[in-house]
mmCIF file with all atom_site columns, C-alpha atoms in Angstrom:
data_model
loop_
_atom_site.group_PDB
_atom_site.id
_atom_site.type_symbol
_atom_site.label_atom_id
_atom_site.label_alt_id
_atom_site.label_comp_id
_atom_site.label_asym_id
_atom_site.label_entity_id
_atom_site.label_seq_id
_atom_site.pdbx_PDB_ins_code
_atom_site.Cartn_x
_atom_site.Cartn_y
_atom_site.Cartn_z
_atom_site.occupancy
_atom_site.B_iso_or_equiv
_atom_site.pdbx_formal_charge
_atom_site.auth_seq_id
_atom_site.auth_comp_id
_atom_site.auth_asym_id
_atom_site.auth_atom_id
_atom_site.pdbx_PDB_model_num
ATOM 1   C CA . PHE M 1 1   ? 101.404 123.602 97.305  1.00 78.00 ? 11  PHE M CA 1
ATOM 2   C CA . VAL M 1 2   ? 99.006  120.657 97.132  1.00 74.00 ? 12  VAL M CA 1
ATOM 3   C CA . CYS M 1 3   ? 101.712 118.477 95.569  1.00 79.00 ? 13  CYS M CA 1
ATOM 4   C CA . PHE M 1 4   ? 104.187 119.475 98.272  1.00 87.00 ? 14  PHE M CA 1
ATOM 5   C CA . VAL M 1 5   ? 101.765 118.637 101.079 1.00 82.00 ? 15  VAL M CA 1
ATOM 6   C CA . ALA M 1 6   ? 100.797 115.391 99.343  1.00 87.00 ? 16  ALA M CA 1
ATOM 7   C CA . GLY M 1 7   ? 104.438 114.362 98.979  1.00 89.00 ? 17  GLY M CA 1
ATOM 8   C CA . ILE M 1 8   ? 105.159 114.996 102.639 1.00 91.00 ? 18  ILE M CA 1
ATOM 9   C CA . SER M 1 9   ? 102.107 113.057 103.780 1.00 89.00 ? 19  SER M CA 1
ATOM 10  C CA . LEU M 1 10  ? 102.931 110.101 101.546 1.00 93.00 ? 20  LEU M CA 1
ATOM 11  C CA . ALA M 1 11  ? 106.536 110.070 102.756 1.00 93.00 ? 21  ALA M CA 1
ATOM 12  C CA . LEU M 1 12  ? 105.477 109.849 106.394 1.00 93.00 ? 22  LEU M CA 1
ATOM 13  C CA . ILE M 1 13  ? 103.484 106.642 105.888 1.00 94.00 ? 23  ILE M CA 1
ATOM 14  C CA . PRO M 1 14  ? 106.431 104.228 105.532 1.00 94.00 ? 24  PRO M CA 1
ATOM 15  C CA . ALA M 1 15  ? 108.297 106.017 108.308 1.00 92.00 ? 25  ALA M CA 1
ATOM 16  C CA . SER M 1 16  ? 105.455 105.432 110.750 1.00 92.00 ? 26  SER M CA 1
ATOM 17  C CA . ILE M 1 17  ? 105.116 101.776 109.759 1.00 94.00 ? 27  ILE M CA 1
ATOM 18  C CA . VAL M 1 18  ? 108.833 101.015 110.084 1.00 94.00 ? 28  VAL M CA 1
ATOM 19  C CA . THR M 1 19  ? 109.088 102.848 113.398 1.00 93.00 ? 29  THR M CA 1
ATOM 20  C CA . ARG M 1 20  ? 106.239 100.833 114.921 1.00 91.00 ? 30  ARG M CA 1
ATOM 21  C CA . ILE M 1 21  ? 107.643 97.495  113.758 1.00 91.00 ? 31  ILE M CA 1
ATOM 22  C CA . VAL M 1 22  ? 111.158 98.268  114.988 1.00 92.00 ? 32  VAL M CA 1
ATOM 23  C CA . ASN M 1 23  ? 109.785 99.523  118.320 1.00 91.00 ? 33  ASN M CA 1
ATOM 24  C CA . GLU M 1 24  ? 107.895 96.256  118.847 1.00 89.00 ? 34  GLU M CA 1
ATOM 25  C CA . LYS M 1 25  ? 110.997 94.264  117.945 1.00 87.00 ? 35  LYS M CA 1
ATOM 26  C CA . GLU M 1 26  ? 113.150 96.367  120.275 1.00 89.00 ? 36  GLU M CA 1
ATOM 27  C CA . LEU M 1 27  ? 110.782 96.001  123.242 1.00 90.00 ? 37  LEU M CA 1
ATOM 28  C CA . GLY M 1 28  ? 110.149 92.306  122.603 1.00 88.00 ? 38  GLY M CA 1
ATOM 29  C CA . MET M 1 29  ? 106.403 92.752  122.263 1.00 88.00 ? 39  MET M CA 1
ATOM 30  C CA . HIS M 1 30  ? 106.276 90.528  119.186 1.00 83.00 ? 40  HIS M CA 1
ATOM 31  C CA . HIS M 1 31  ? 107.953 87.667  121.061 1.00 86.00 ? 41  HIS M CA 1
ATOM 32  C CA . MET M 1 32  ? 105.725 88.189  124.093 1.00 89.00 ? 42  MET M CA 1
ATOM 33  C CA . GLN M 1 33  ? 102.555 87.924  122.007 1.00 87.00 ? 43  GLN M CA 1
ATOM 34  C CA . ILE M 1 34  ? 103.773 84.836  120.163 1.00 87.00 ? 44  ILE M CA 1
ATOM 35  C CA . VAL M 1 35  ? 104.648 83.147  123.478 1.00 90.00 ? 45  VAL M CA 1
ATOM 36  C CA . SER M 1 36  ? 101.206 84.103  124.810 1.00 90.00 ? 46  SER M CA 1
ATOM 37  C CA . GLY M 1 37  ? 99.584  82.102  122.012 1.00 90.00 ? 47  GLY M CA 1
ATOM 38  C CA . VAL M 1 38  ? 98.798  84.616  119.298 1.00 87.00 ? 48  VAL M CA 1
ATOM 39  C CA . ASP M 1 39  ? 98.780  82.976  115.882 1.00 90.00 ? 49  ASP M CA 1
ATOM 40  C CA . LEU M 1 40  ? 101.600 84.302  113.711 1.00 87.00 ? 50  LEU M CA 1
ATOM 41  C CA . LYS M 1 41  ? 99.361  84.704  110.647 1.00 91.00 ? 51  LYS M CA 1
ATOM 42  C CA . ALA M 1 42  ? 96.731  86.563  112.666 1.00 90.00 ? 52  ALA M CA 1
ATOM 43  C CA . TYR M 1 43  ? 99.399  88.806  114.195 1.00 88.00 ? 53  TYR M CA 1
ATOM 44  C CA . TRP M 1 44  ? 100.860 89.921  110.864 1.00 89.00 ? 54  TRP M CA 1
ATOM 45  C CA . MET M 1 45  ? 97.526  90.042  109.038 1.00 94.00 ? 55  MET M CA 1
ATOM 46  C CA . SER M 1 46  ? 96.041  92.369  111.649 1.00 92.00 ? 56  SER M CA 1
ATOM 47  C CA . PHE M 1 47  ? 98.995  94.737  111.307 1.00 92.00 ? 57  PHE M CA 1
ATOM 48  C CA . PHE M 1 48  ? 98.863  94.520  107.518 1.00 95.00 ? 58  PHE M CA 1
ATOM 49  C CA . VAL M 1 49  ? 95.157  95.371  107.365 1.00 96.00 ? 59  VAL M CA 1
ATOM 50  C CA . PHE M 1 50  ? 95.602  98.219  109.861 1.00 95.00 ? 60  PHE M CA 1
ATOM 51  C CA . ASP M 1 51  ? 98.528  99.649  107.892 1.00 95.00 ? 61  ASP M CA 1
ATOM 52  C CA . ILE M 1 52  ? 96.628  99.448  104.595 1.00 96.00 ? 62  ILE M CA 1
ATOM 53  C CA . VAL M 1 53  ? 93.643  101.275 106.111 1.00 96.00 ? 63  VAL M CA 1
ATOM 54  C CA . LYS M 1 54  ? 95.944  103.815 107.749 1.00 94.00 ? 64  LYS M CA 1
ATOM 55  C CA . SER M 1 55  ? 97.675  104.395 104.404 1.00 95.00 ? 65  SER M CA 1
ATOM 56  C CA . TYR M 1 56  ? 94.418  105.032 102.583 1.00 95.00 ? 66  TYR M CA 1
ATOM 57  C CA . LEU M 1 57  ? 93.476  107.957 104.841 1.00 94.00 ? 67  LEU M CA 1
ATOM 58  C CA . PRO M 1 58  ? 96.109  110.363 103.416 1.00 92.00 ? 68  PRO M CA 1
ATOM 59  C CA . CYS M 1 59  ? 95.380  109.070 99.910  1.00 93.00 ? 69  CYS M CA 1
ATOM 60  C CA . ILE M 1 60  ? 91.709  109.945 100.297 1.00 93.00 ? 70  ILE M CA 1
ATOM 61  C CA . MET M 1 61  ? 92.588  113.372 101.683 1.00 90.00 ? 71  MET M CA 1
ATOM 62  C CA . ILE M 1 62  ? 94.936  113.989 98.741  1.00 89.00 ? 72  ILE M CA 1
ATOM 63  C CA . ALA M 1 63  ? 92.215  113.006 96.278  1.00 89.00 ? 73  ALA M CA 1
ATOM 64  C CA . ILE M 1 64  ? 89.805  115.408 98.005  1.00 89.00 ? 74  ILE M CA 1
ATOM 65  C CA . LEU M 1 65  ? 92.369  118.227 97.831  1.00 86.00 ? 75  LEU M CA 1
ATOM 66  C CA . ILE M 1 66  ? 92.998  117.562 94.151  1.00 87.00 ? 76  ILE M CA 1
ATOM 67  C CA . GLU M 1 67  ? 89.276  117.761 93.455  1.00 88.00 ? 77  GLU M CA 1
ATOM 68  C CA . LEU M 1 68  ? 88.824  120.874 95.604  1.00 89.00 ? 78  LEU M CA 1
ATOM 69  C CA . PHE M 1 69  ? 91.614  122.737 93.837  1.00 87.00 ? 79  PHE M CA 1
ATOM 70  C CA . ASN M 1 70  ? 90.397  121.442 90.478  1.00 88.00 ? 80  ASN M CA 1
ATOM 71  C CA . LEU M 1 71  ? 93.802  120.097 89.467  1.00 85.00 ? 81  LEU M CA 1
ATOM 72  C CA . LYS M 1 72  ? 93.856  118.081 86.267  1.00 85.00 ? 82  LYS M CA 1
ATOM 73  C CA . TYR M 1 73  ? 96.017  115.054 87.041  1.00 84.00 ? 83  TYR M CA 1
ATOM 74  C CA . LEU M 1 74  ? 94.965  112.220 84.763  1.00 84.00 ? 84  LEU M CA 1
ATOM 75  C CA . TYR M 1 75  ? 96.113  109.081 86.549  1.00 87.00 ? 85  TYR M CA 1
ATOM 76  C CA . VAL M 1 76  ? 96.304  110.238 90.149  1.00 88.00 ? 86  VAL M CA 1
ATOM 77  C CA . TRP M 1 77  ? 93.403  107.993 91.208  1.00 87.00 ? 87  TRP M CA 1
ATOM 78  C CA . GLN M 1 78  ? 95.225  104.860 90.082  1.00 90.00 ? 88  GLN M CA 1
ATOM 79  C CA . VAL M 1 79  ? 98.457  105.889 91.759  1.00 92.00 ? 89  VAL M CA 1
ATOM 80  C CA . LEU M 1 80  ? 96.717  106.740 95.017  1.00 93.00 ? 90  LEU M CA 1
ATOM 81  C CA . PHE M 1 81  ? 94.837  103.436 94.932  1.00 94.00 ? 91  PHE M CA 1
ATOM 82  C CA . ILE M 1 82  ? 97.982  101.348 94.346  1.00 95.00 ? 92  ILE M CA 1
ATOM 83  C CA . TYR M 1 83  ? 100.309 103.285 96.686  1.00 95.00 ? 93  TYR M CA 1
ATOM 84  C CA . PRO M 1 84  ? 99.305  101.587 99.998  1.00 96.00 ? 94  PRO M CA 1
ATOM 85  C CA . TRP M 1 85  ? 99.654  98.133  98.428  1.00 96.00 ? 95  TRP M CA 1
ATOM 86  C CA . ALA M 1 86  ? 103.214 99.012  97.410  1.00 96.00 ? 96  ALA M CA 1
ATOM 87  C CA . VAL M 1 87  ? 104.442 100.939 100.428 1.00 96.00 ? 97  VAL M CA 1
ATOM 88  C CA . VAL M 1 88  ? 103.236 98.641  103.219 1.00 96.00 ? 98  VAL M CA 1
ATOM 89  C CA . PRO M 1 89  ? 105.109 95.491  102.049 1.00 95.00 ? 99  PRO M CA 1
ATOM 90  C CA . PHE M 1 90  ? 108.140 97.647  101.228 1.00 95.00 ? 100 PHE M CA 1
ATOM 91  C CA . SER M 1 91  ? 108.071 99.052  104.766 1.00 94.00 ? 101 SER M CA 1
ATOM 92  C CA . TYR M 1 92  ? 107.835 95.572  106.267 1.00 93.00 ? 102 TYR M CA 1
ATOM 93  C CA . VAL M 1 93  ? 110.875 94.420  104.295 1.00 94.00 ? 103 VAL M CA 1
ATOM 94  C CA . THR M 1 94  ? 112.972 97.484  105.080 1.00 93.00 ? 104 THR M CA 1
ATOM 95  C CA . SER M 1 95  ? 112.117 97.310  108.792 1.00 92.00 ? 105 SER M CA 1
ATOM 96  C CA . HIS M 1 96  ? 114.541 94.370  109.056 1.00 90.00 ? 106 HIS M CA 1
ATOM 97  C CA . LEU M 1 97  ? 117.421 96.756  108.309 1.00 92.00 ? 107 LEU M CA 1
ATOM 98  C CA . PHE M 1 98  ? 117.021 98.535  111.660 1.00 90.00 ? 108 PHE M CA 1
ATOM 99  C CA . ASN M 1 99  ? 117.641 97.377  115.206 1.00 86.00 ? 109 ASN M CA 1
ATOM 100 C CA . ARG M 1 100 ? 116.681 100.512 117.112 1.00 84.00 ? 110 ARG M CA 1
ATOM 101 C CA . GLU M 1 101 ? 113.687 102.805 116.810 1.00 83.00 ? 111 GLU M CA 1
ATOM 102 C CA . SER M 1 102 ? 115.879 105.904 116.923 1.00 79.00 ? 112 SER M CA 1
ATOM 103 C CA . THR M 1 103 ? 117.666 104.874 113.711 1.00 80.00 ? 113 THR M CA 1
ATOM 104 C CA . ALA M 1 104 ? 114.492 103.808 111.898 1.00 75.00 ? 114 ALA M CA 1
#
């Protein structure tokens, strides 16, 4: 049960990232902020840091559940530590495949 819940929570992370990026592209909010004078590096870095922090929350909860249920997974700490650094850039790249939020 813990593995099932963990899998669902980890699968929802890239979906939420892609949906937000496509929604901003669809509404033109990215263009509006760039025209208003927001630095492009600061814009993307703030989203990247926020998405990394947001991705670590489920990872920490999964690690707590694994400890609470006393499951003996040897390398789960390394996988949970590396997962946000893999899924956030992947989500940014795949967000370019979608034009509408409803299809993302």
